[in-house]
Short mmCIF file of C-alpha atoms in Angstrom, two decimals:
data_model
loop_
_atom_site.label_atom_id
_atom_site.label_comp_id
_atom_site.label_asym_id
_atom_site.label_seq_id
_atom_site.Cartn_x
_atom_site.Cartn_y
_atom_site.Cartn_z
CA UNK A 1 -18.44 22.20 -33.98
CA UNK A 2 -15.89 20.30 -32.55
CA UNK A 3 -14.70 22.23 -29.74
CA UNK A 4 -18.85 21.49 -29.45
CA UNK A 5 -18.58 18.09 -29.36
CA UNK A 6 -16.02 17.95 -26.95
CA UNK A 7 -17.17 20.34 -24.62
CA UNK A 8 -20.39 17.86 -24.78
CA UNK A 9 -18.81 14.77 -25.10
CA UNK A 10 -17.37 15.49 -21.31
CA UNK A 11 -20.46 16.73 -19.49
CA UNK A 12 -22.78 13.41 -20.15
CA UNK A 13 -23.22 10.22 -17.91
CA UNK A 14 -19.86 8.09 -19.86
CA UNK A 15 -21.43 4.47 -20.31
CA UNK A 16 -20.75 1.75 -18.18
CA UNK A 17 -17.34 0.15 -18.45
CA UNK A 18 -17.72 -3.31 -17.70
CA UNK A 19 -13.50 -4.22 -18.37
CA UNK A 20 -13.25 -1.73 -16.07
CA UNK A 21 -15.33 -4.34 -13.30
CA UNK A 22 -12.85 -7.12 -14.54
CA UNK A 23 -9.92 -5.24 -14.11
CA UNK A 24 -10.89 -5.05 -10.61
CA UNK A 25 -11.67 -8.08 -9.66
CA UNK A 26 -7.92 -9.16 -11.07
CA UNK A 27 -6.64 -6.88 -8.62
CA UNK A 28 -7.81 -7.64 -6.72
CA UNK A 29 -7.63 -11.32 -6.55
CA UNK A 30 -3.86 -10.40 -7.09
CA UNK A 31 -3.82 -8.48 -4.00
CA UNK A 32 -5.20 -12.40 -2.28
CA UNK A 33 -2.49 -13.66 -3.98
CA UNK A 34 0.29 -11.84 -2.04
CA UNK A 35 -1.53 -11.90 1.32
CA UNK A 36 -1.41 -15.62 1.64
CA UNK A 37 2.76 -15.50 0.61
CA UNK A 38 1.98 -13.07 4.20
CA UNK A 39 0.41 -15.29 5.10
CA UNK A 40 2.11 -18.33 4.54
CA UNK A 41 5.31 -16.48 5.37
CA UNK A 42 3.75 -15.12 9.61
CA UNK A 43 2.66 -18.55 10.12
CA UNK A 44 6.39 -19.66 9.59
CA UNK A 45 6.63 -21.33 6.52
CA UNK A 46 8.28 -18.67 3.85
CA UNK A 47 11.19 -16.97 5.54
CA UNK A 48 11.06 -13.30 7.56
CA UNK A 49 10.96 -11.18 4.72
CA UNK A 50 10.17 -12.38 1.87
CA UNK A 51 7.11 -10.77 1.41
CA UNK A 52 8.93 -7.17 1.96
CA UNK A 53 11.91 -8.18 -0.45
CA UNK A 54 12.85 -9.05 -3.75
CA UNK A 55 9.98 -9.53 -7.15
CA UNK A 56 7.22 -9.72 -4.06
CA UNK A 57 7.25 -6.14 -3.35
CA UNK A 58 7.20 -5.27 -6.60
CA UNK A 59 3.90 -6.97 -7.02
CA UNK A 60 2.85 -5.62 -4.14
CA UNK A 61 3.40 -2.06 -4.97
CA UNK A 62 2.43 -2.98 -8.93
CA UNK A 63 -1.11 -4.47 -7.16
CA UNK A 64 -1.75 -1.35 -4.92
CA UNK A 65 -1.04 0.76 -7.58
CA UNK A 66 -3.40 -0.82 -10.09
CA UNK A 67 -6.10 -0.43 -7.70
CA UNK A 68 -5.44 3.03 -6.67
CA UNK A 69 -5.71 3.48 -10.62
CA UNK A 70 -8.55 1.99 -11.14
CA UNK A 71 -9.92 4.08 -7.53
CA UNK A 72 -9.29 7.03 -9.79
CA UNK A 73 -10.87 6.04 -12.71
CA UNK A 74 -14.32 5.16 -10.81
CA UNK A 75 -14.57 8.11 -9.33
CA UNK A 76 -14.46 9.96 -12.58
CA UNK A 77 -16.68 8.05 -14.16
CA UNK A 78 -19.16 8.06 -10.73
CA UNK A 79 -20.06 11.82 -10.09
CA UNK A 80 -19.46 12.55 -14.36
CA UNK A 81 -21.03 14.87 -15.13
CA UNK A 82 -21.83 15.86 -11.51
CA UNK A 83 -21.09 14.70 -8.33
CA UNK A 84 -23.83 12.95 -7.05
CA UNK A 85 -23.67 13.18 -2.86
CA UNK A 86 -25.84 10.96 -1.36
CA UNK A 87 -23.84 7.51 -3.55
CA UNK A 88 -20.59 9.51 -2.81
CA UNK A 89 -21.11 10.39 1.05
CA UNK A 90 -22.80 6.00 1.79
CA UNK A 91 -19.24 5.14 0.30
CA UNK A 92 -17.39 6.79 2.09
CA UNK A 93 -19.19 6.35 4.77
CA UNK A 94 -18.91 2.58 4.40
CA UNK A 95 -15.01 2.40 3.21
CA UNK A 96 -13.63 4.91 6.62
CA UNK A 97 -15.87 2.47 9.38
CA UNK A 98 -14.22 -0.91 7.58
CA UNK A 99 -10.85 1.15 7.09
CA UNK A 100 -11.48 2.09 11.22
CA UNK A 101 -12.58 -2.14 11.85
CA UNK A 102 -9.40 -2.69 10.80
CA UNK A 103 -7.49 0.01 12.56
CA UNK A 104 -8.79 -1.43 15.42
CA UNK A 105 -8.21 -5.36 15.00
CA UNK A 106 -4.83 -5.28 14.04
CA UNK A 107 -4.57 -2.86 17.04
CA UNK A 108 -5.10 -6.15 19.50
CA UNK A 109 -3.81 -8.74 16.72
CA UNK A 110 -0.50 -7.11 16.02
CA UNK A 111 -0.09 -3.99 18.93
CA UNK A 112 3.95 -3.37 17.37
CA UNK A 113 2.67 -3.27 13.59
CA UNK A 114 -1.22 -2.45 13.37
CA UNK A 115 -2.67 -0.94 10.34
CA UNK A 116 -3.08 3.34 10.82
CA UNK A 117 -2.71 3.86 8.05
CA UNK A 118 -3.69 0.78 5.37
CA UNK A 119 -5.14 0.72 1.16
CA UNK A 120 -8.71 2.07 2.86
CA UNK A 121 -7.16 4.71 4.59
CA UNK A 122 -5.38 5.57 1.90
CA UNK A 123 -8.70 5.65 -0.23
CA UNK A 124 -11.07 7.48 2.11
CA UNK A 125 -8.44 10.28 2.32
CA UNK A 126 -7.75 10.19 -2.36
CA UNK A 127 -11.81 9.77 -2.18
CA UNK A 128 -11.91 13.47 -0.77
CA UNK A 129 -9.14 14.57 -2.26
CA UNK A 130 -10.39 13.36 -5.82
CA UNK A 131 -13.53 15.56 -5.21
CA UNK A 132 -11.21 18.75 -5.29
CA UNK A 133 -9.65 18.04 -8.52
CA UNK A 134 -13.15 16.94 -9.66
CA UNK A 135 -14.25 20.91 -9.55
CA UNK A 136 -11.45 22.22 -10.55
CA UNK A 137 -9.82 23.26 -14.34
CA UNK A 138 -8.51 19.81 -16.12
CA UNK A 139 -4.97 22.04 -16.83
CA UNK A 140 -5.32 22.21 -12.77
CA UNK A 141 -5.42 18.41 -12.47
CA UNK A 142 -2.82 17.85 -15.32
CA UNK A 143 -0.21 19.82 -13.55
CA UNK A 144 -0.94 18.61 -10.29
CA UNK A 145 -0.31 14.78 -11.75
CA UNK A 146 2.79 16.90 -13.12
CA UNK A 147 4.14 18.13 -10.92
CA UNK A 148 3.57 14.27 -8.11
CA UNK A 149 4.90 12.24 -10.69
CA UNK A 150 7.90 14.37 -10.46
CA UNK A 151 8.57 14.42 -7.20
CA UNK A 152 7.79 10.27 -7.17
CA UNK A 153 10.79 10.46 -9.24
CA UNK A 154 12.99 12.33 -7.14
CA UNK A 155 12.43 10.44 -3.72
CA UNK A 156 12.80 7.05 -6.01
CA UNK A 157 15.53 7.41 -7.43
CA UNK A 158 17.65 10.60 -7.20
CA UNK A 159 17.50 11.55 -3.30
CA UNK A 160 15.30 9.62 -0.68
CA UNK A 161 15.48 12.24 1.92
CA UNK A 162 15.00 15.97 -0.19
CA UNK A 163 11.66 15.65 0.47
CA UNK A 164 11.01 13.77 4.07
CA UNK A 165 11.83 15.21 7.13
CA UNK A 166 11.74 13.62 11.43
CA UNK A 167 9.16 16.55 11.14
CA UNK A 168 6.73 13.81 9.88
CA UNK A 169 8.17 10.90 11.71
CA UNK A 170 4.70 10.51 14.27
CA UNK A 171 1.90 8.09 13.71
CA UNK A 172 -0.45 10.88 13.23
CA UNK A 173 1.56 12.63 10.30
CA UNK A 174 3.06 9.64 8.82
CA UNK A 175 -0.22 9.12 6.37
CA UNK A 176 1.01 12.41 4.87
CA UNK A 177 3.77 10.42 3.70
CA UNK A 178 6.76 12.37 4.70
CA UNK A 179 8.73 10.12 7.05
CA UNK A 180 12.06 9.84 6.91
CA UNK A 181 11.40 6.78 9.04
CA UNK A 182 7.80 5.77 9.39
CA UNK A 183 6.58 2.97 11.79
CA UNK A 184 6.23 -0.12 10.89
CA UNK A 185 2.72 -1.28 10.44
CA UNK A 186 1.38 -4.40 8.16
CA UNK A 187 0.28 -1.94 5.83
CA UNK A 188 1.73 0.93 5.14
CA UNK A 189 0.34 3.34 2.02
CA UNK A 190 0.84 7.04 2.78
CA UNK A 191 -1.52 10.06 0.40
CA UNK A 192 2.35 9.93 -0.50
CA UNK A 193 3.23 8.92 -3.73
CA UNK A 194 0.22 6.84 -3.72
CA UNK A 195 -2.05 9.85 -4.48
CA UNK A 196 -0.08 9.32 -8.16
CA UNK A 197 -1.67 6.99 -9.90
CA UNK A 198 -4.56 7.95 -8.22
CA UNK A 199 -4.80 10.86 -9.44
CA UNK A 200 -2.83 9.55 -12.81
CA UNK A 201 -6.11 6.92 -13.35
CA UNK A 202 -8.15 10.21 -13.37
CA UNK A 203 -6.45 12.55 -15.33
CA UNK A 204 -6.28 9.91 -18.18
CA UNK A 205 -10.76 9.22 -16.96
CA UNK A 206 -10.27 12.79 -17.77
CA UNK A 207 -9.08 13.18 -21.34
CA UNK A 208 -10.26 10.24 -22.32
CA UNK A 209 -14.19 11.90 -22.04
CA UNK A 210 -13.12 14.51 -24.46
CA UNK A 211 -12.49 11.88 -27.06
CA UNK A 212 -14.28 8.60 -27.82
CA UNK A 213 -11.78 6.43 -25.77
CA UNK A 214 -14.82 5.62 -23.23
CA UNK A 215 -17.29 4.65 -25.59
CA UNK A 216 -14.77 1.85 -27.41
CA UNK A 217 -14.04 -0.01 -23.93
CA UNK A 218 -17.25 -0.27 -22.80
CA UNK A 219 -18.34 -2.80 -26.53
CA UNK A 220 -15.06 -4.86 -24.90
CA UNK A 221 -17.02 -6.74 -22.51
CA UNK A 222 -20.02 -6.69 -20.85
CA UNK A 223 -18.10 -8.12 -16.83
CA UNK A 224 -20.31 -11.08 -16.64
CA UNK A 225 -16.69 -13.25 -15.94
CA UNK A 226 -15.89 -14.18 -12.46
CA UNK A 227 -13.20 -11.77 -11.75
CA UNK A 228 -16.00 -9.19 -12.53
CA UNK A 229 -18.45 -10.35 -10.90
CA UNK A 230 -15.21 -9.51 -8.02
CA UNK A 231 -14.62 -6.26 -9.07
CA UNK A 232 -18.03 -4.81 -8.36
CA UNK A 233 -17.65 -6.07 -4.45
CA UNK A 234 -14.80 -5.47 -3.65
CA UNK A 235 -14.99 -3.52 -0.96
CA UNK A 236 -16.57 -7.49 1.10
CA UNK A 237 -14.00 -9.22 -0.79
CA UNK A 238 -11.21 -7.12 0.85
CA UNK A 239 -12.53 -7.81 3.59
CA UNK A 240 -13.66 -11.35 4.20
CA UNK A 241 -10.35 -12.61 1.65
CA UNK A 242 -7.82 -12.43 4.38
CA UNK A 243 -10.23 -13.72 7.07
CA UNK A 244 -10.34 -16.14 4.58
CA UNK A 245 -7.06 -17.05 4.62
CA UNK A 246 -5.50 -16.78 7.14
CA UNK A 247 -7.63 -19.45 9.06
CA UNK A 248 -5.92 -21.88 5.18
CA UNK A 249 -2.74 -20.39 6.81
CA UNK A 250 -3.70 -22.06 10.87
CA UNK A 251 -5.05 -25.40 9.03
CA UNK A 252 -1.74 -26.40 7.60
CA UNK A 253 -0.07 -24.97 10.64
CA UNK A 254 -2.03 -27.20 12.60
CA UNK A 255 -1.59 -30.33 10.27
CA UNK A 256 1.40 -29.81 8.79
CA UNK A 257 3.43 -27.59 10.95
CA UNK A 258 6.44 -25.57 9.66
CA UNK A 259 10.46 -26.58 9.97
CA UNK A 260 11.91 -23.79 12.77
CA UNK A 261 14.12 -21.67 10.96
CA UNK A 262 17.71 -21.28 11.87
CA UNK A 263 17.69 -18.34 13.75
CA UNK A 264 20.62 -16.23 12.10
CA UNK A 265 18.74 -16.57 9.23
CA UNK A 266 15.71 -15.11 10.15
CA UNK A 267 17.36 -12.09 12.11
CA UNK A 268 19.29 -11.59 8.97
CA UNK A 269 15.82 -11.56 6.81
CA UNK A 270 14.22 -9.74 9.14
CA UNK A 271 16.75 -6.47 9.15
CA UNK A 272 17.18 -6.81 5.86
CA UNK A 273 13.70 -6.28 5.63
CA UNK A 274 13.35 -3.68 7.71
CA UNK A 275 16.48 -1.30 6.69
CA UNK A 276 15.57 -1.51 2.85
CA UNK A 277 12.96 0.29 3.37
CA UNK A 278 15.40 2.94 3.76
CA UNK A 279 19.25 2.28 2.70
CA UNK A 280 20.23 0.17 -0.78
CA UNK A 281 20.08 -3.30 -0.30
CA UNK A 282 24.13 -2.96 -0.53
CA UNK A 283 24.28 -1.56 2.33
CA UNK A 284 21.75 -3.27 3.93
CA UNK A 285 23.77 -6.67 3.83
CA UNK A 286 26.52 -5.07 5.07
CA UNK A 287 24.81 -3.59 8.12
CA UNK A 288 22.59 -6.35 8.92
CA UNK A 289 25.82 -9.16 9.68
CA UNK A 290 27.82 -6.33 11.04
CA UNK A 291 25.12 -6.17 14.35
CA UNK A 292 24.66 -9.96 13.72
CA UNK A 293 28.24 -10.05 14.32
CA UNK A 294 28.48 -7.75 17.66
CA UNK A 295 25.32 -9.30 19.10
CA UNK A 296 27.45 -12.84 18.97
CA UNK A 297 30.53 -11.29 20.09
CA UNK A 298 28.68 -9.74 23.16
CA UNK A 299 26.93 -12.91 23.70
CA UNK A 300 23.15 -10.59 23.89
CA UNK A 301 21.80 -11.99 20.12
CA UNK A 302 19.85 -14.81 21.97
CA UNK A 303 18.27 -12.57 24.76
CA UNK A 304 17.69 -9.86 21.58
CA UNK A 305 15.69 -12.25 19.88
CA UNK A 306 13.56 -13.87 22.79
CA UNK A 307 12.94 -10.37 23.38
CA UNK A 308 14.42 -9.63 26.85
CA UNK A 309 16.99 -7.52 25.10
CA UNK A 310 14.81 -5.06 23.39
CA UNK A 311 16.38 -2.90 20.75
CA UNK A 312 16.01 0.22 22.44
CA UNK A 313 18.68 -1.27 25.25
CA UNK A 314 22.07 1.21 25.43
CA UNK A 315 24.10 -1.40 24.04
CA UNK A 316 21.63 -2.17 21.29
CA UNK A 317 21.72 1.71 20.53
CA UNK A 318 25.30 1.92 20.54
CA UNK A 319 26.17 -1.22 18.12
CA UNK A 320 23.55 -0.25 15.56
CA UNK A 321 25.30 3.28 15.03
CA UNK A 322 28.74 2.34 14.75
CA UNK A 323 27.89 -0.77 12.12
CA UNK A 324 25.81 2.19 10.29
CA UNK A 325 28.63 4.57 10.62
CA UNK A 326 30.72 1.59 9.47
CA UNK A 327 28.57 0.97 6.62
CA UNK A 328 28.53 4.48 5.52
#
């Protein structure tokens, strides 16, 4: 009798959970606060690298993880007891079109750091992968989620180079997430490791559907709050909020221009922000200070900062190589 009841719970349409809209809306509002920090940095009010280091870096990752977890939950709820193909493809087309539009716009606005695989690109691809897991037995989904979680732990805390290869460095492969040194981007959210929170959301929901947890969650809130309303229009919010925030930041820039930053501090911040993506903070501080000293000693600092001397210049590569060897 218990087994029959469990199977029945897993095969009926789940209730609408207003709390999920609220959680999505809170994640969107948190994302907007982080993006405004990035905008203020871009306009010169904050030191370069501020939004990519320290607690703000952790804040950004927590927001993205929460959002992708909710995407996994929503995919299961929206396609149970059967996949709603028309609704799925309509939503997928909207996300894919928005992702393409962001790539095109940023390619012209930020040619050196354009968004070739951001969060919307990731959601689009994970949604397709999610359909596969919806058709697989639950133990397979649990096993895949556990395996990817272990891989993330190894990559983050044990050996960052174990799973990575320079083969994946080009943009057409960097979206997988196994690049040793991916191309710079203002929003880089590859499949690995960001499939982990998505699959955790799917797995948690698939397990919850075999209990009465969803019914209890449905009673906790109707989803009538302001965050819930934002959560029900997440794609529109995502596309609109950043142009609005940039306009606000630009208005401040025109009215109250920021002070010109110290070029040495700017260089160290930018160097550390880029380096920390691949190395530890202590190594990066030593490496960046070393390159700064050598640039100044060779009278290359001003030219390098102005862009007259490019990063691929032989002199820059030589001093970077020397500093890298000295800090290992």
